[in-house]
Amino acid sequence: MSKSVWLGGCAAAALMFCAPAIVTAQDDAADRELVINGEIEIVTEADAPAHLENMSTIRSGWTFRSPETQTMQMDDFDNPGTLGVEAAREAFSADLGNGESCAGCHESPEELAGVRAVYPKWDADAGAVQTIEMQINECITERAGAEAWGYDSGEMIDMSALMSFVSRGEAVNVAIDGPAAETWEKGKEIYYTRYGQLELSCANCHEDNYDNMIRADHLSQGQINGFPTYRLKNAKLNSVQGRFKGCVRDTRAETFSPGSPEFVALELYVASRGNGLSVEGPAVRN
Amino acid sequence: MAENVKPRVRVPSSASAGEVVTIKTLISHQMESGQRKDSEGNTIPRSIINRFVAEFNGETVVDVKMEPAISTNPYFEFQAKIPESGTMSFTWYDDDGSVYEDSQEITVG
């Protein structure tokens, strides 16, 4: 008698232990935690940085996606973005066209761990804020003396993905004060300016309406800590500024170009809105 | 001729007899559907992986026929019961006649 009671108790306890975990995984994508390969812990939710006036919590785009898409990013084998990373690893030690290579200065990509987290940043020599793509091209042209890559070319996006890959888990921490302040203010102005026939600013969707649906799509906060992202809709890695261009185009405006001073300023500002989240590129998004 | 085609597989290196293991495979391939046109309006010829086969010690585990609607970098995940030590071999067949192969040992014990 007492034995069967004990068994019943055990079964009930097991159910209680099990059931909530299953419900969480399937029903509430926002409450899952992102751990890549079972070892790299990613901060997907954090207190908003002090400069953000209208939001108290910042959330990675990962928290807005379906459980299936989220899962793809939890294992590098399942994440198609790592194909770009592999290609960039080969390019890292390949000839840049004049006998030089990235590996000539940097022993391995891993030596550059953490670099991604602080870009875009002020470059004193250039006298301007530089994105990681601009820094890569500065290395290629000035240090290696080779021909520059296209700002939004496939090889550049792959290399940018590799820079994110080796920095995954590091907290985004771009500087917005000092010499970068002017560019940051310009980026902030662009963020809050309405563009196009639809008269939409970045903030209209990503600040006022995140978590709401825009037709069939679930609006995120527009954080860029996961870039470059592998998008399921076009089955390739997409750059931050390529995404900006798509967003501005969707407002039915003439867009700025990737690599333009306007988008560099906007990238600095948007990156600073994610200070405190982890670098998680190459992320998987829809 | 498809470029940058590279198969990748993930198979556990060991299993207990009769264990059901999960196997993941991915081959990087552009999977050109044959429906698209280039900037001059010419049809871009179809170029896809049209068949995927996995065998364990010569016995077929899965044999998949693939069609042009399958997206780039085809990924397969499936489970297989492993009765004994052996080799899991994978073969992908390309429209252009290329055959890509990979294999992995599984030790039971």
Tab-separated table of C-alpha atoms in Angstrom:
chain	number	residue	atom	x	y	z
A	1	MET	CA	0.000	0.000	0.000
A	2	SER	CA	2.611	2.425	1.074
A	3	LYS	CA	4.692	1.340	-1.901
A	4	SER	CA	2.027	2.319	-4.455
A	5	VAL	CA	1.513	5.670	-2.772
A	6	TRP	CA	5.236	6.281	-3.005
A	7	LEU	CA	5.262	5.374	-6.710
A	8	GLY	CA	2.319	7.691	-7.382
A	9	GLY	CA	4.105	10.483	-5.618
A	10	CYS	CA	7.196	9.904	-7.692
A	11	ALA	CA	5.269	9.971	-10.966
A	12	ALA	CA	3.549	13.200	-9.994
A	13	ALA	CA	6.836	14.786	-9.040
A	14	ALA	CA	8.388	13.711	-12.326
A	15	LEU	CA	5.502	15.249	-14.255
A	16	MET	CA	5.741	18.514	-12.399
A	17	PHE	CA	9.430	18.600	-13.047
A	18	CYS	CA	9.094	17.798	-16.738
A	19	ALA	CA	5.967	19.533	-17.959
A	20	PRO	CA	6.835	23.201	-17.375
A	21	ALA	CA	10.142	22.785	-19.187
A	22	ILE	CA	8.388	21.468	-22.294
A	23	VAL	CA	5.795	24.240	-22.247
A	24	THR	CA	8.509	26.866	-21.910
A	25	ALA	CA	10.481	25.572	-24.865
A	26	GLN	CA	7.530	25.448	-27.234
A	27	ASP	CA	5.203	28.221	-26.147
A	28	ASP	CA	7.317	31.001	-24.885
A	29	ALA	CA	10.217	31.624	-27.190
A	30	ALA	CA	11.023	34.853	-25.370
A	31	ASP	CA	11.888	33.033	-22.141
A	32	ARG	CA	14.436	30.617	-23.586
A	33	GLU	CA	18.125	31.049	-22.967
A	34	LEU	CA	20.691	31.080	-25.713
A	35	VAL	CA	23.693	28.853	-25.165
A	36	ILE	CA	25.652	28.063	-28.318
A	37	ASN	CA	27.219	24.598	-28.653
A	38	GLY	CA	26.336	24.046	-24.995
A	39	GLU	CA	29.172	26.351	-23.937
A	40	ILE	CA	28.953	29.963	-25.138
A	41	GLU	CA	26.407	31.781	-22.993
A	42	ILE	CA	24.764	34.697	-24.770
A	43	VAL	CA	23.076	37.586	-22.969
A	44	THR	CA	19.838	38.095	-24.908
A	45	GLU	CA	18.169	40.451	-22.452
A	46	ALA	CA	19.715	43.263	-20.408
A	47	ASP	CA	18.980	46.578	-18.782
A	48	ALA	CA	18.959	49.363	-21.331
A	49	PRO	CA	22.065	51.566	-21.435
A	50	ALA	CA	21.704	54.928	-19.646
A	51	HIS	CA	21.412	56.959	-22.859
A	52	LEU	CA	18.239	55.123	-23.937
A	53	GLU	CA	15.323	57.270	-22.806
A	54	ASN	CA	12.301	55.314	-23.983
A	55	MET	CA	13.116	51.710	-23.125
A	56	SER	CA	14.070	49.927	-19.922
A	57	THR	CA	15.042	46.527	-21.316
A	58	ILE	CA	16.991	45.632	-24.431
A	59	ARG	CA	16.452	42.291	-26.137
A	60	SER	CA	18.372	40.491	-28.830
A	61	GLY	CA	16.467	39.774	-32.051
A	62	TRP	CA	16.878	36.093	-31.138
A	63	THR	CA	14.184	36.442	-28.448
A	64	PHE	CA	11.629	37.479	-31.071
A	65	ARG	CA	12.080	34.481	-33.328
A	66	SER	CA	10.226	31.156	-33.393
A	67	PRO	CA	11.615	28.231	-31.356
A	68	GLU	CA	12.673	26.481	-34.586
A	69	THR	CA	14.710	29.461	-35.784
A	70	GLN	CA	16.143	29.981	-32.307
A	71	THR	CA	17.288	26.368	-32.165
A	72	MET	CA	19.212	26.697	-35.432
A	73	GLN	CA	21.494	29.195	-33.738
A	74	MET	CA	22.196	27.005	-30.713
A	75	ASP	CA	24.518	24.653	-32.572
A	76	ASP	CA	27.123	25.735	-35.106
A	77	PHE	CA	26.433	22.666	-37.219
A	78	ASP	CA	22.814	23.766	-37.636
A	79	ASN	CA	23.689	27.431	-38.243
A	80	PRO	CA	24.273	27.969	-41.975
A	81	GLY	CA	26.042	31.249	-41.151
A	82	THR	CA	29.080	29.222	-40.128
A	83	LEU	CA	29.617	28.340	-43.806
A	84	GLY	CA	30.539	31.997	-44.329
A	85	VAL	CA	32.785	31.839	-41.271
A	86	GLU	CA	34.581	28.808	-42.717
A	87	ALA	CA	35.059	30.598	-46.037
A	88	ALA	CA	36.515	33.604	-44.201
A	89	ARG	CA	38.907	31.373	-42.263
A	90	GLU	CA	40.330	30.216	-45.574
A	91	ALA	CA	40.439	33.797	-46.876
A	92	PHE	CA	42.229	34.854	-43.681
A	93	SER	CA	45.383	33.021	-44.666
A	94	ALA	CA	44.872	33.340	-48.428
A	95	ASP	CA	46.803	35.652	-50.722
A	96	LEU	CA	45.211	39.109	-50.919
A	97	GLY	CA	46.521	39.491	-54.460
A	98	ASN	CA	50.020	40.735	-53.733
A	99	GLY	CA	51.442	37.901	-51.633
A	100	GLU	CA	50.236	39.355	-48.339
A	101	SER	CA	47.511	37.893	-46.134
A	102	CYS	CA	45.635	38.678	-42.924
A	103	ALA	CA	47.646	35.895	-41.304
A	104	GLY	CA	50.834	37.851	-42.085
A	105	CYS	CA	50.029	40.177	-39.162
A	106	HIS	CA	47.474	38.255	-37.121
A	107	GLU	CA	48.446	34.757	-36.094
A	108	SER	CA	44.861	33.495	-36.066
A	109	PRO	CA	41.335	34.929	-36.200
A	110	GLU	CA	41.013	34.040	-32.514
A	111	GLU	CA	43.728	36.601	-31.761
A	112	LEU	CA	41.114	39.211	-32.731
A	113	ALA	CA	38.582	37.994	-30.153
A	114	GLY	CA	36.731	40.886	-28.559
A	115	VAL	CA	37.445	43.339	-31.366
A	116	ARG	CA	33.947	43.141	-32.821
A	117	ALA	CA	32.340	44.176	-29.507
A	118	VAL	CA	33.715	47.750	-29.591
A	119	TYR	CA	33.019	48.561	-33.247
A	120	PRO	CA	32.104	50.994	-34.734
A	121	LYS	CA	34.741	53.078	-32.965
A	122	TRP	CA	36.690	56.292	-33.342
A	123	ASP	CA	39.883	55.968	-35.335
A	124	ALA	CA	42.305	58.772	-34.495
A	125	ASP	CA	44.440	58.317	-37.622
A	126	ALA	CA	41.469	58.405	-39.953
A	127	GLY	CA	39.818	61.142	-37.898
A	128	ALA	CA	36.474	59.399	-38.196
A	129	VAL	CA	34.310	56.677	-36.721
A	130	GLN	CA	35.067	53.376	-38.430
A	131	THR	CA	33.010	50.237	-38.763
A	132	ILE	CA	34.689	46.840	-38.670
A	133	GLU	CA	34.336	46.657	-42.461
A	134	MET	CA	36.251	49.939	-42.812
A	135	GLN	CA	38.905	48.614	-40.425
A	136	ILE	CA	39.241	45.408	-42.456
A	137	ASN	CA	39.677	47.446	-45.616
A	138	GLU	CA	42.203	49.707	-43.871
A	139	CYS	CA	44.207	46.585	-43.004
A	140	ILE	CA	43.947	45.277	-46.558
A	141	THR	CA	44.921	48.508	-48.285
A	142	GLU	CA	47.311	50.230	-45.867
A	143	ARG	CA	48.999	47.382	-44.006
A	144	ALA	CA	48.921	44.712	-46.694
A	145	GLY	CA	49.000	47.134	-49.639
A	146	ALA	CA	46.375	45.114	-51.499
A	147	GLU	CA	43.216	46.139	-53.294
A	148	ALA	CA	40.205	46.974	-51.121
A	149	TRP	CA	37.188	44.675	-50.905
A	150	GLY	CA	33.711	45.932	-51.737
A	151	TYR	CA	32.069	47.312	-48.608
A	152	ASP	CA	29.057	45.026	-48.928
A	153	SER	CA	30.691	42.209	-50.927
A	154	GLY	CA	30.330	38.555	-50.046
A	155	GLU	CA	33.961	38.214	-48.961
A	156	MET	CA	33.642	41.264	-46.703
A	157	ILE	CA	30.441	39.978	-45.076
A	158	ASP	CA	32.084	36.587	-44.511
A	159	MET	CA	35.133	38.225	-42.886
A	160	SER	CA	32.873	40.387	-40.742
A	161	ALA	CA	31.033	37.183	-39.703
A	162	LEU	CA	34.353	35.630	-38.699
A	163	MET	CA	35.170	38.700	-36.570
A	164	SER	CA	31.786	38.302	-34.823
A	165	PHE	CA	32.258	34.554	-34.494
A	166	VAL	CA	35.495	34.841	-32.516
A	167	SER	CA	33.931	37.509	-30.257
A	168	ARG	CA	30.719	35.663	-29.450
A	169	GLY	CA	29.665	36.055	-25.846
A	170	GLU	CA	31.579	39.317	-25.371
A	171	ALA	CA	29.397	42.240	-24.267
A	172	VAL	CA	28.756	44.897	-26.897
A	173	ASN	CA	30.432	48.035	-25.611
A	174	VAL	CA	30.768	50.813	-28.171
A	175	ALA	CA	32.007	54.198	-26.994
A	176	ILE	CA	29.648	57.110	-27.626
A	177	ASP	CA	31.507	59.889	-25.845
A	178	GLY	CA	34.667	61.820	-26.696
A	179	PRO	CA	35.433	62.174	-30.391
A	180	ALA	CA	32.687	59.696	-31.351
A	181	ALA	CA	29.951	61.859	-29.793
A	182	GLU	CA	29.332	63.976	-32.863
A	183	THR	CA	28.841	60.953	-35.132
A	184	TRP	CA	26.678	59.320	-32.486
A	185	GLU	CA	24.389	62.381	-32.328
A	186	LYS	CA	24.095	62.319	-36.108
A	187	GLY	CA	23.154	58.633	-35.986
A	188	LYS	CA	20.575	59.324	-33.306
A	189	GLU	CA	19.030	62.043	-35.443
A	190	ILE	CA	18.760	59.643	-38.384
A	191	TYR	CA	17.199	57.011	-36.119
A	192	TYR	CA	14.383	59.361	-35.138
A	193	THR	CA	13.881	60.942	-38.588
A	194	ARG	CA	10.870	59.788	-40.616
A	195	TYR	CA	11.837	58.684	-44.128
A	196	GLY	CA	9.980	57.777	-47.295
A	197	GLN	CA	6.429	57.909	-48.524
A	198	LEU	CA	5.351	55.927	-45.490
A	199	GLU	CA	7.039	58.483	-43.220
A	200	LEU	CA	8.529	55.937	-40.860
A	201	SER	CA	11.533	56.364	-38.617
A	202	CYS	CA	13.515	53.439	-37.186
A	203	ALA	CA	11.894	54.248	-33.839
A	204	ASN	CA	8.343	53.933	-35.145
A	205	CYS	CA	8.810	50.201	-35.607
A	206	HIS	CA	11.689	49.184	-33.364
A	207	GLU	CA	11.033	51.368	-30.333
A	208	ASP	CA	7.292	52.132	-30.350
A	209	ASN	CA	6.096	48.795	-31.708
A	210	TYR	CA	8.588	46.030	-30.997
A	211	ASP	CA	6.880	42.768	-30.045
A	212	ASN	CA	3.883	43.755	-32.184
A	213	MET	CA	3.162	42.213	-35.559
A	214	ILE	CA	3.805	44.131	-38.765
A	215	ARG	CA	1.561	42.077	-41.023
A	216	ALA	CA	2.996	38.568	-40.633
A	217	ASP	CA	6.304	39.603	-39.097
A	218	HIS	CA	7.119	39.903	-35.412
A	219	LEU	CA	8.893	43.243	-34.909
A	220	SER	CA	12.129	43.141	-32.960
A	221	GLN	CA	13.974	45.980	-31.308
A	222	GLY	CA	16.258	46.178	-34.324
A	223	GLN	CA	19.343	45.273	-32.307
A	224	ILE	CA	22.444	44.562	-34.399
A	225	ASN	CA	24.475	42.421	-31.983
A	226	GLY	CA	23.698	39.344	-34.133
A	227	PHE	CA	25.031	40.738	-37.420
A	228	PRO	CA	25.994	39.606	-39.942
A	229	THR	CA	22.860	37.444	-39.804
A	230	TYR	CA	21.981	34.414	-41.861
A	231	ARG	CA	18.472	35.175	-43.079
A	232	LEU	CA	16.227	32.278	-44.003
A	233	LYS	CA	14.405	34.480	-46.505
A	234	ASN	CA	17.414	34.908	-48.776
A	235	ALA	CA	19.561	32.009	-47.535
A	236	LYS	CA	22.724	34.045	-47.093
A	237	LEU	CA	24.621	36.205	-44.649
A	238	ASN	CA	23.372	39.802	-44.531
A	239	SER	CA	25.386	42.797	-43.369
A	240	VAL	CA	24.132	45.399	-40.892
A	241	GLN	CA	24.112	48.191	-43.420
A	242	GLY	CA	22.567	45.975	-46.077
A	243	ARG	CA	19.733	45.456	-43.596
A	244	PHE	CA	19.503	49.201	-42.932
A	245	LYS	CA	19.153	49.699	-46.655
A	246	GLY	CA	16.330	47.147	-46.796
A	247	CYS	CA	14.554	48.839	-43.895
A	248	VAL	CA	14.784	52.338	-45.392
A	249	ARG	CA	13.696	50.985	-48.782
A	250	ASP	CA	10.630	49.487	-47.094
A	251	THR	CA	9.588	52.994	-46.044
A	252	ARG	CA	9.544	53.752	-49.802
A	253	ALA	CA	12.484	56.109	-49.546
A	254	GLU	CA	15.639	56.576	-51.578
A	255	THR	CA	18.133	54.853	-49.297
A	256	PHE	CA	21.641	55.675	-48.198
A	257	SER	CA	24.314	53.278	-49.429
A	258	PRO	CA	26.178	50.751	-47.332
A	259	GLY	CA	29.430	52.430	-46.294
A	260	SER	CA	27.983	55.959	-46.509
A	261	PRO	CA	28.688	58.402	-43.631
A	262	GLU	CA	24.966	58.369	-42.764
A	263	PHE	CA	24.855	54.598	-42.316
A	264	VAL	CA	28.158	54.571	-40.405
A	265	ALA	CA	26.662	57.091	-37.965
A	266	LEU	CA	23.440	55.088	-37.749
A	267	GLU	CA	25.382	51.874	-37.139
A	268	LEU	CA	27.253	53.483	-34.250
A	269	TYR	CA	24.013	54.724	-32.722
A	270	VAL	CA	22.107	51.453	-33.170
A	271	ALA	CA	25.073	49.442	-31.846
A	272	SER	CA	25.122	51.667	-28.749
A	273	ARG	CA	21.452	50.837	-28.139
A	274	GLY	CA	22.627	47.249	-27.668
A	275	ASN	CA	25.464	47.981	-25.221
A	276	GLY	CA	25.208	45.137	-22.713
A	277	LEU	CA	23.945	42.414	-25.058
A	278	SER	CA	26.409	39.796	-26.272
A	279	VAL	CA	27.979	39.654	-29.694
A	280	GLU	CA	26.159	36.695	-31.270
A	281	GLY	CA	26.878	36.903	-35.006
A	282	PRO	CA	26.461	35.101	-37.253
A	283	ALA	CA	22.913	34.872	-35.947
A	284	VAL	CA	19.992	33.108	-37.643
A	285	ARG	CA	16.921	35.189	-38.367
A	286	ASN	CA	13.912	34.910	-40.651
B	1	MET	CA	29.801	23.153	-62.386
B	2	ALA	CA	28.817	23.933	-58.840
B	3	GLU	CA	31.423	25.757	-56.790
B	4	ASN	CA	32.453	25.532	-53.138
B	5	VAL	CA	30.625	22.289	-52.567
B	6	LYS	CA	31.650	20.781	-49.268
B	7	PRO	CA	29.847	18.050	-47.326
B	8	ARG	CA	29.765	18.117	-43.539
B	9	VAL	CA	28.453	15.378	-41.270
B	10	ARG	CA	28.029	14.951	-37.555
B	11	VAL	CA	27.864	11.364	-36.335
B	12	PRO	CA	28.534	10.177	-32.776
B	13	SER	CA	31.815	8.229	-32.669
B	14	SER	CA	30.440	5.626	-30.288
B	15	ALA	CA	27.092	4.086	-29.400
B	16	SER	CA	25.722	1.183	-27.397
B	17	ALA	CA	24.354	-1.804	-29.353
B	18	GLY	CA	20.863	-1.045	-30.621
B	19	GLU	CA	21.071	2.622	-29.680
B	20	VAL	CA	19.178	5.132	-31.804
B	21	VAL	CA	21.543	7.966	-32.706
B	22	THR	CA	20.915	11.327	-34.347
B	23	ILE	CA	22.855	12.081	-37.499
B	24	LYS	CA	23.153	15.523	-39.063
B	25	THR	CA	24.422	16.283	-42.550
B	26	LEU	CA	24.830	19.457	-44.543
B	27	ILE	CA	26.306	20.092	-47.947
B	28	SER	CA	27.123	23.600	-49.072
B	29	HIS	CA	25.589	23.985	-52.518
B	30	GLN	CA	23.838	26.865	-54.260
B	31	MET	CA	20.928	24.646	-55.463
B	32	GLU	CA	20.215	26.699	-58.568
B	33	SER	CA	16.581	25.930	-59.376
B	34	GLY	CA	16.621	26.498	-63.139
B	35	GLN	CA	13.758	28.967	-62.738
B	36	ARG	CA	15.846	32.110	-62.429
B	37	LYS	CA	17.163	34.430	-65.101
B	38	ASP	CA	20.401	36.387	-65.180
B	39	SER	CA	20.656	40.136	-65.840
B	40	GLU	CA	20.500	39.549	-69.611
B	41	GLY	CA	17.315	37.522	-69.345
B	42	ASN	CA	18.905	34.145	-70.039
B	43	THR	CA	17.757	31.221	-67.941
B	44	ILE	CA	20.341	30.134	-65.395
B	45	PRO	CA	20.570	26.363	-65.897
B	46	ARG	CA	19.444	24.088	-63.114
B	47	SER	CA	22.243	22.819	-60.896
B	48	ILE	CA	21.181	20.964	-57.769
B	49	ILE	CA	22.028	17.992	-55.616
B	50	ASN	CA	19.388	15.543	-56.839
B	51	ARG	CA	19.944	12.561	-54.551
B	52	PHE	CA	21.277	11.882	-51.074
B	53	VAL	CA	22.018	8.424	-49.698
B	54	ALA	CA	23.205	7.274	-46.287
B	55	GLU	CA	24.355	3.681	-45.755
B	56	PHE	CA	25.512	1.771	-42.720
B	57	ASN	CA	27.854	-1.136	-43.492
B	58	GLY	CA	26.416	-1.220	-47.022
B	59	GLU	CA	22.784	-1.234	-45.879
B	60	THR	CA	20.654	1.732	-46.968
B	61	VAL	CA	19.514	3.978	-44.120
B	62	VAL	CA	17.942	6.767	-46.172
B	63	ASP	CA	17.749	7.394	-49.904
B	64	VAL	CA	16.351	10.808	-50.784
B	65	LYS	CA	15.355	12.148	-54.181
B	66	MET	CA	15.676	15.918	-54.255
B	67	GLU	CA	13.850	18.470	-56.389
B	68	PRO	CA	14.605	22.080	-57.452
B	69	ALA	CA	12.420	23.677	-54.758
B	70	ILE	CA	14.850	22.576	-52.041
B	71	SER	CA	16.743	25.567	-50.744
B	72	THR	CA	20.456	26.248	-50.713
B	73	ASN	CA	22.825	24.218	-48.491
B	74	PRO	CA	20.538	21.187	-48.019
B	75	TYR	CA	20.508	19.900	-44.451
B	76	PHE	CA	19.302	16.484	-43.348
B	77	GLU	CA	18.854	15.248	-39.829
B	78	PHE	CA	17.677	11.701	-39.165
B	79	GLN	CA	17.921	8.918	-36.633
B	80	ALA	CA	19.321	5.444	-37.109
B	81	LYS	CA	19.545	2.354	-34.910
B	82	ILE	CA	23.127	1.157	-34.616
B	83	PRO	CA	23.318	-2.638	-34.118
B	84	GLU	CA	27.085	-3.066	-34.386
B	85	SER	CA	30.348	-1.245	-35.053
B	86	GLY	CA	30.676	-0.014	-38.585
B	87	THR	CA	30.859	2.787	-41.081
B	88	MET	CA	28.134	5.285	-41.852
B	89	SER	CA	28.744	6.508	-45.378
B	90	PHE	CA	27.059	9.428	-47.105
B	91	THR	CA	26.794	10.184	-50.814
B	92	TRP	CA	25.437	13.242	-52.577
B	93	TYR	CA	24.769	13.230	-56.343
B	94	ASP	CA	25.067	16.497	-58.274
B	95	ASP	CA	23.261	17.369	-61.532
B	96	ASP	CA	26.660	17.919	-63.142
B	97	GLY	CA	27.645	14.311	-62.513
B	98	SER	CA	29.848	15.044	-59.501
B	99	VAL	CA	29.533	12.679	-56.567
B	100	TYR	CA	30.475	13.880	-53.098
B	101	GLU	CA	31.219	11.392	-50.361
B	102	ASP	CA	31.895	11.390	-46.650
B	103	SER	CA	31.960	8.649	-44.038
B	104	GLN	CA	32.382	8.178	-40.337
B	105	GLU	CA	33.124	5.220	-38.068
B	106	ILE	CA	30.799	4.319	-35.214
B	107	THR	CA	32.167	2.040	-32.505
B	108	VAL	CA	29.781	-0.088	-30.479
B	109	GLY	CA	31.076	-1.207	-27.148
